[in-house]
Amino acid sequence: MTTVSSEKATRCYPGADRPAVDALHLVASFIGSPTMNLKEVRMADDGVQLGGSHLPLPRRVRAAVAAEGGDRVVLGFRPEALETVAPDEPGLGMTVSMVEELGSEAYAHGTLQDDDGRGGGDSVLAGPRTGADVVARVDPRTPPRKGERITLRLRPDSAYFFSASTGERLPHA
């Protein structure tokens, strides 16, 4: 059992109940290794801009954020929810700052880029030693090199959405 305490609430979560564990971005930020990527992004039209790509938001997420009177949402995604695609395919541009090679797995740490080359979105948590704001699981047989720009695609069914003001997970189905 995990107990999570914040200024807003104290909650207990059974260890096996993964959806409940991800109910607060506070909890999602330290469960698992590597932890969930969390990016605070501004809503525009029907989605958000992240890493030079437009990601549509589910209608229920847009409605929940509008009901709060906000225009920002925290987008959460685990490293395994990202897949590397060819550079000419649409996706999230990332500049690699470090690669962790762990035998049968490899993780690229880096910074997402906007269309103009600046960082994409505000990280809720950046890596303490790497300065990276995103971690992606990559093919351990052909890992990218430090400084390389890679293109990633986020599997749409693998995204989590949290309120930027409360940290609560937003309904999205």
PDB file of C-alpha atoms in Angstrom:
ATOM      1  CA  MET A   1       0.000   0.000   0.000  1.00  0.00           C
ATOM      2  CA  THR A   2       1.267   3.473  -0.878  1.00  0.00           C
ATOM      3  CA  THR A   3       0.240   6.594   1.014  1.00  0.00           C
ATOM      4  CA  VAL A   4       0.520   9.862  -0.858  1.00  0.00           C
ATOM      5  CA  SER A   5       0.310  13.183   0.878  1.00  0.00           C
ATOM      6  CA  SER A   6       0.011  16.597  -0.710  1.00  0.00           C
ATOM      7  CA  GLU A   7      -1.372  19.958   0.386  1.00  0.00           C
ATOM      8  CA  LYS A   8      -4.730  19.059  -1.134  1.00  0.00           C
ATOM      9  CA  ALA A   9      -5.309  15.476   0.006  1.00  0.00           C
ATOM     10  CA  THR A  10      -3.923  12.338   1.552  1.00  0.00           C
ATOM     11  CA  ARG A  11      -4.822   9.113  -0.199  1.00  0.00           C
ATOM     12  CA  CYS A  12      -3.975   5.430   0.142  1.00  0.00           C
ATOM     13  CA  TYR A  13      -3.564   3.288  -2.960  1.00  0.00           C
ATOM     14  CA  PRO A  14      -3.320  -0.497  -3.047  1.00  0.00           C
ATOM     15  CA  GLY A  15      -0.045  -1.512  -4.724  1.00  0.00           C
ATOM     16  CA  ALA A  16      -1.701  -3.607  -7.460  1.00  0.00           C
ATOM     17  CA  ASP A  17      -4.228  -0.966  -8.508  1.00  0.00           C
ATOM     18  CA  ARG A  18      -2.279   0.856 -11.287  1.00  0.00           C
ATOM     19  CA  PRO A  19      -5.150   3.115 -12.504  1.00  0.00           C
ATOM     20  CA  ALA A  20      -5.628   4.393  -8.946  1.00  0.00           C
ATOM     21  CA  VAL A  21      -1.896   4.977  -8.562  1.00  0.00           C
ATOM     22  CA  ASP A  22      -1.907   7.214 -11.624  1.00  0.00           C
ATOM     23  CA  ALA A  23      -4.843   9.259 -10.256  1.00  0.00           C
ATOM     24  CA  LEU A  24      -2.553  12.136  -9.261  1.00  0.00           C
ATOM     25  CA  HIS A  25       0.369  13.358 -11.326  1.00  0.00           C
ATOM     26  CA  LEU A  26       2.261  13.630  -8.038  1.00  0.00           C
ATOM     27  CA  VAL A  27       2.069   9.847  -7.687  1.00  0.00           C
ATOM     28  CA  ALA A  28       2.655   9.170 -11.383  1.00  0.00           C
ATOM     29  CA  SER A  29       5.871  11.176 -11.123  1.00  0.00           C
ATOM     30  CA  PHE A  30       7.581   8.614  -8.881  1.00  0.00           C
ATOM     31  CA  ILE A  31       5.930   5.236  -9.590  1.00  0.00           C
ATOM     32  CA  GLY A  32       7.902   3.014 -11.951  1.00  0.00           C
ATOM     33  CA  SER A  33      11.387   3.275 -13.324  1.00  0.00           C
ATOM     34  CA  PRO A  34      11.864   5.290 -15.340  1.00  0.00           C
ATOM     35  CA  THR A  35       8.942   7.405 -14.148  1.00  0.00           C
ATOM     36  CA  MET A  36       6.131   8.826 -16.246  1.00  0.00           C
ATOM     37  CA  ASN A  37       6.949  11.800 -18.468  1.00  0.00           C
ATOM     38  CA  LEU A  38       4.828  14.791 -17.400  1.00  0.00           C
ATOM     39  CA  LYS A  39       4.501  17.880 -19.596  1.00  0.00           C
ATOM     40  CA  GLU A  40       2.312  20.888 -18.825  1.00  0.00           C
ATOM     41  CA  VAL A  41       0.964  22.185 -22.135  1.00  0.00           C
ATOM     42  CA  ARG A  42      -1.451  24.892 -23.269  1.00  0.00           C
ATOM     43  CA  MET A  43      -4.636  23.793 -25.033  1.00  0.00           C
ATOM     44  CA  ALA A  44      -5.291  25.192 -28.499  1.00  0.00           C
ATOM     45  CA  ASP A  45      -8.415  24.362 -30.476  1.00  0.00           C
ATOM     46  CA  ASP A  46      -8.992  20.621 -30.076  1.00  0.00           C
ATOM     47  CA  GLY A  47      -5.580  19.647 -28.717  1.00  0.00           C
ATOM     48  CA  VAL A  48      -2.097  20.673 -27.634  1.00  0.00           C
ATOM     49  CA  GLN A  49       1.229  21.405 -29.309  1.00  0.00           C
ATOM     50  CA  LEU A  50       4.062  19.206 -28.106  1.00  0.00           C
ATOM     51  CA  GLY A  51       7.451  18.522 -29.646  1.00  0.00           C
ATOM     52  CA  GLY A  52       6.477  20.199 -32.911  1.00  0.00           C
ATOM     53  CA  SER A  53       3.314  18.089 -33.283  1.00  0.00           C
ATOM     54  CA  HIS A  54      -0.375  18.706 -32.710  1.00  0.00           C
ATOM     55  CA  LEU A  55      -1.891  16.109 -30.383  1.00  0.00           C
ATOM     56  CA  PRO A  56      -5.696  16.010 -30.255  1.00  0.00           C
ATOM     57  CA  LEU A  57      -7.273  15.890 -26.794  1.00  0.00           C
ATOM     58  CA  PRO A  58     -10.314  13.753 -25.981  1.00  0.00           C
ATOM     59  CA  ARG A  59     -13.529  15.758 -25.732  1.00  0.00           C
ATOM     60  CA  ARG A  60     -13.959  14.909 -22.036  1.00  0.00           C
ATOM     61  CA  VAL A  61     -10.486  16.268 -21.233  1.00  0.00           C
ATOM     62  CA  ARG A  62     -11.208  19.529 -23.063  1.00  0.00           C
ATOM     63  CA  ALA A  63     -14.544  19.838 -21.230  1.00  0.00           C
ATOM     64  CA  ALA A  64     -12.979  19.151 -17.810  1.00  0.00           C
ATOM     65  CA  VAL A  65     -10.258  21.771 -18.318  1.00  0.00           C
ATOM     66  CA  ALA A  66     -12.812  24.304 -19.580  1.00  0.00           C
ATOM     67  CA  ALA A  67     -14.996  23.611 -16.506  1.00  0.00           C
ATOM     68  CA  GLU A  68     -11.988  24.491 -14.314  1.00  0.00           C
ATOM     69  CA  GLY A  69     -11.626  27.754 -16.224  1.00  0.00           C
ATOM     70  CA  GLY A  70      -8.142  26.783 -17.346  1.00  0.00           C
ATOM     71  CA  ASP A  71      -6.310  26.414 -20.625  1.00  0.00           C
ATOM     72  CA  ARG A  72      -3.456  24.139 -19.539  1.00  0.00           C
ATOM     73  CA  VAL A  73      -3.327  20.395 -18.998  1.00  0.00           C
ATOM     74  CA  VAL A  74      -0.609  18.050 -17.762  1.00  0.00           C
ATOM     75  CA  LEU A  75       0.008  15.325 -20.319  1.00  0.00           C
ATOM     76  CA  GLY A  76       1.521  12.140 -18.903  1.00  0.00           C
ATOM     77  CA  PHE A  77       3.042   9.294 -20.866  1.00  0.00           C
ATOM     78  CA  ARG A  78       5.344   6.459 -19.922  1.00  0.00           C
ATOM     79  CA  PRO A  79       8.654   5.885 -21.744  1.00  0.00           C
ATOM     80  CA  GLU A  80       7.270   2.727 -23.377  1.00  0.00           C
ATOM     81  CA  ALA A  81       4.346   4.736 -24.846  1.00  0.00           C
ATOM     82  CA  LEU A  82       6.785   6.389 -27.264  1.00  0.00           C
ATOM     83  CA  GLU A  83       8.050   4.685 -30.391  1.00  0.00           C
ATOM     84  CA  THR A  84      10.865   5.838 -32.658  1.00  0.00           C
ATOM     85  CA  VAL A  85       9.790   6.609 -36.232  1.00  0.00           C
ATOM     86  CA  ALA A  86      11.618   7.740 -39.374  1.00  0.00           C
ATOM     87  CA  PRO A  87      12.761  11.402 -39.305  1.00  0.00           C
ATOM     88  CA  ASP A  88      10.448  12.308 -42.199  1.00  0.00           C
ATOM     89  CA  GLU A  89       7.350  10.956 -40.420  1.00  0.00           C
ATOM     90  CA  PRO A  90       5.165  13.204 -38.258  1.00  0.00           C
ATOM     91  CA  GLY A  91       5.994  12.981 -34.579  1.00  0.00           C
ATOM     92  CA  LEU A  92       7.706  14.552 -31.613  1.00  0.00           C
ATOM     93  CA  GLY A  93      11.210  15.841 -32.284  1.00  0.00           C
ATOM     94  CA  MET A  94      13.651  15.106 -29.469  1.00  0.00           C
ATOM     95  CA  THR A  95      17.326  15.953 -29.066  1.00  0.00           C
ATOM     96  CA  VAL A  96      19.061  13.162 -27.148  1.00  0.00           C
ATOM     97  CA  SER A  97      21.143  14.242 -24.150  1.00  0.00           C
ATOM     98  CA  MET A  98      21.919  10.788 -22.758  1.00  0.00           C
ATOM     99  CA  VAL A  99      21.296   7.112 -23.520  1.00  0.00           C
ATOM    100  CA  GLU A 100      20.963   4.470 -20.804  1.00  0.00           C
ATOM    101  CA  GLU A 101      21.838   1.045 -22.193  1.00  0.00           C
ATOM    102  CA  LEU A 102      20.589  -1.662 -19.843  1.00  0.00           C
ATOM    103  CA  GLY A 103      21.168  -4.840 -21.819  1.00  0.00           C
ATOM    104  CA  SER A 104      17.754  -5.853 -23.145  1.00  0.00           C
ATOM    105  CA  GLU A 105      16.402  -2.291 -22.813  1.00  0.00           C
ATOM    106  CA  ALA A 106      17.652   1.179 -23.650  1.00  0.00           C
ATOM    107  CA  TYR A 107      16.272   4.591 -22.727  1.00  0.00           C
ATOM    108  CA  ALA A 108      16.952   7.865 -24.517  1.00  0.00           C
ATOM    109  CA  HIS A 109      16.781  10.971 -22.319  1.00  0.00           C
ATOM    110  CA  GLY A 110      16.307  14.258 -24.112  1.00  0.00           C
ATOM    111  CA  THR A 111      14.473  17.490 -24.747  1.00  0.00           C
ATOM    112  CA  LEU A 112      11.433  17.811 -26.991  1.00  0.00           C
ATOM    113  CA  GLN A 113      11.637  20.482 -29.672  1.00  0.00           C
ATOM    114  CA  ASP A 114       8.941  22.794 -31.004  1.00  0.00           C
ATOM    115  CA  ASP A 115       8.700  23.673 -34.688  1.00  0.00           C
ATOM    116  CA  ASP A 116      10.951  26.682 -34.046  1.00  0.00           C
ATOM    117  CA  GLY A 117      13.620  24.566 -32.307  1.00  0.00           C
ATOM    118  CA  ARG A 118      12.793  25.602 -28.728  1.00  0.00           C
ATOM    119  CA  GLY A 119      11.835  23.111 -26.027  1.00  0.00           C
ATOM    120  CA  GLY A 120       8.289  21.698 -26.253  1.00  0.00           C
ATOM    121  CA  GLY A 121       6.004  22.161 -23.233  1.00  0.00           C
ATOM    122  CA  ASP A 122       6.932  22.773 -19.607  1.00  0.00           C
ATOM    123  CA  SER A 123       8.237  19.738 -17.759  1.00  0.00           C
ATOM    124  CA  VAL A 124       6.596  19.102 -14.457  1.00  0.00           C
ATOM    125  CA  LEU A 125       9.768  17.195 -13.506  1.00  0.00           C
ATOM    126  CA  ALA A 126      13.076  17.320 -15.357  1.00  0.00           C
ATOM    127  CA  GLY A 127      15.743  14.696 -14.883  1.00  0.00           C
ATOM    128  CA  PRO A 128      17.924  15.646 -11.902  1.00  0.00           C
ATOM    129  CA  ARG A 129      21.273  14.799 -13.497  1.00  0.00           C
ATOM    130  CA  THR A 130      20.615  14.904 -17.225  1.00  0.00           C
ATOM    131  CA  GLY A 131      18.523  18.065 -17.644  1.00  0.00           C
ATOM    132  CA  ALA A 132      16.328  15.929 -19.891  1.00  0.00           C
ATOM    133  CA  ASP A 133      12.606  16.456 -19.784  1.00  0.00           C
ATOM    134  CA  VAL A 134      11.520  13.292 -21.633  1.00  0.00           C
ATOM    135  CA  VAL A 135      12.575   9.651 -21.462  1.00  0.00           C
ATOM    136  CA  ALA A 136      11.734   7.233 -24.282  1.00  0.00           C
ATOM    137  CA  ARG A 137      12.348   3.506 -24.494  1.00  0.00           C
ATOM    138  CA  VAL A 138      14.345   2.870 -27.679  1.00  0.00           C
ATOM    139  CA  ASP A 139      15.619  -0.178 -29.527  1.00  0.00           C
ATOM    140  CA  PRO A 140      18.641  -1.441 -27.549  1.00  0.00           C
ATOM    141  CA  ARG A 141      20.183  -2.886 -30.732  1.00  0.00           C
ATOM    142  CA  THR A 142      20.360   0.537 -32.415  1.00  0.00           C
ATOM    143  CA  PRO A 143      20.211   3.226 -29.704  1.00  0.00           C
ATOM    144  CA  PRO A 144      20.556   6.877 -30.746  1.00  0.00           C
ATOM    145  CA  ARG A 145      23.720   8.824 -29.923  1.00  0.00           C
ATOM    146  CA  LYS A 146      24.061  11.820 -27.631  1.00  0.00           C
ATOM    147  CA  GLY A 147      23.208  14.985 -29.587  1.00  0.00           C
ATOM    148  CA  GLU A 148      21.192  13.099 -32.205  1.00  0.00           C
ATOM    149  CA  ARG A 149      17.712  14.345 -33.066  1.00  0.00           C
ATOM    150  CA  ILE A 150      15.147  11.552 -33.199  1.00  0.00           C
ATOM    151  CA  THR A 151      11.438  11.504 -34.000  1.00  0.00           C
ATOM    152  CA  LEU A 152       9.021   9.829 -31.604  1.00  0.00           C
ATOM    153  CA  ARG A 153       5.359   8.984 -31.881  1.00  0.00           C
ATOM    154  CA  LEU A 154       3.110   8.852 -28.827  1.00  0.00           C
ATOM    155  CA  ARG A 155       0.588   6.021 -28.933  1.00  0.00           C
ATOM    156  CA  PRO A 156      -2.718   7.894 -28.443  1.00  0.00           C
ATOM    157  CA  ASP A 157      -4.236   5.237 -26.176  1.00  0.00           C
ATOM    158  CA  SER A 158      -1.244   5.514 -23.824  1.00  0.00           C
ATOM    159  CA  ALA A 159      -1.653   9.142 -22.725  1.00  0.00           C
ATOM    160  CA  TYR A 160      -2.816  10.249 -19.294  1.00  0.00           C
ATOM    161  CA  PHE A 161      -4.293  13.691 -18.641  1.00  0.00           C
ATOM    162  CA  PHE A 162      -4.133  15.613 -15.364  1.00  0.00           C
ATOM    163  CA  SER A 163      -5.535  18.934 -14.207  1.00  0.00           C
ATOM    164  CA  ALA A 164      -2.797  21.571 -14.213  1.00  0.00           C
ATOM    165  CA  SER A 165      -4.414  23.228 -11.183  1.00  0.00           C
ATOM    166  CA  THR A 166      -5.241  20.229  -8.941  1.00  0.00           C
ATOM    167  CA  GLY A 167      -3.040  17.411 -10.260  1.00  0.00           C
ATOM    168  CA  GLU A 168      -6.084  15.119 -10.425  1.00  0.00           C
ATOM    169  CA  ARG A 169      -6.378  12.702 -13.324  1.00  0.00           C
ATOM    170  CA  LEU A 170      -8.976  13.872 -15.848  1.00  0.00           C
ATOM    171  CA  PRO A 171     -11.584  11.578 -17.403  1.00  0.00           C
ATOM    172  CA  HIS A 172     -10.749  10.817 -21.006  1.00  0.00           C
ATOM    173  CA  ALA A 173     -12.787   7.844 -22.162  1.00  0.00           C
TER     174      ALA A 173
END
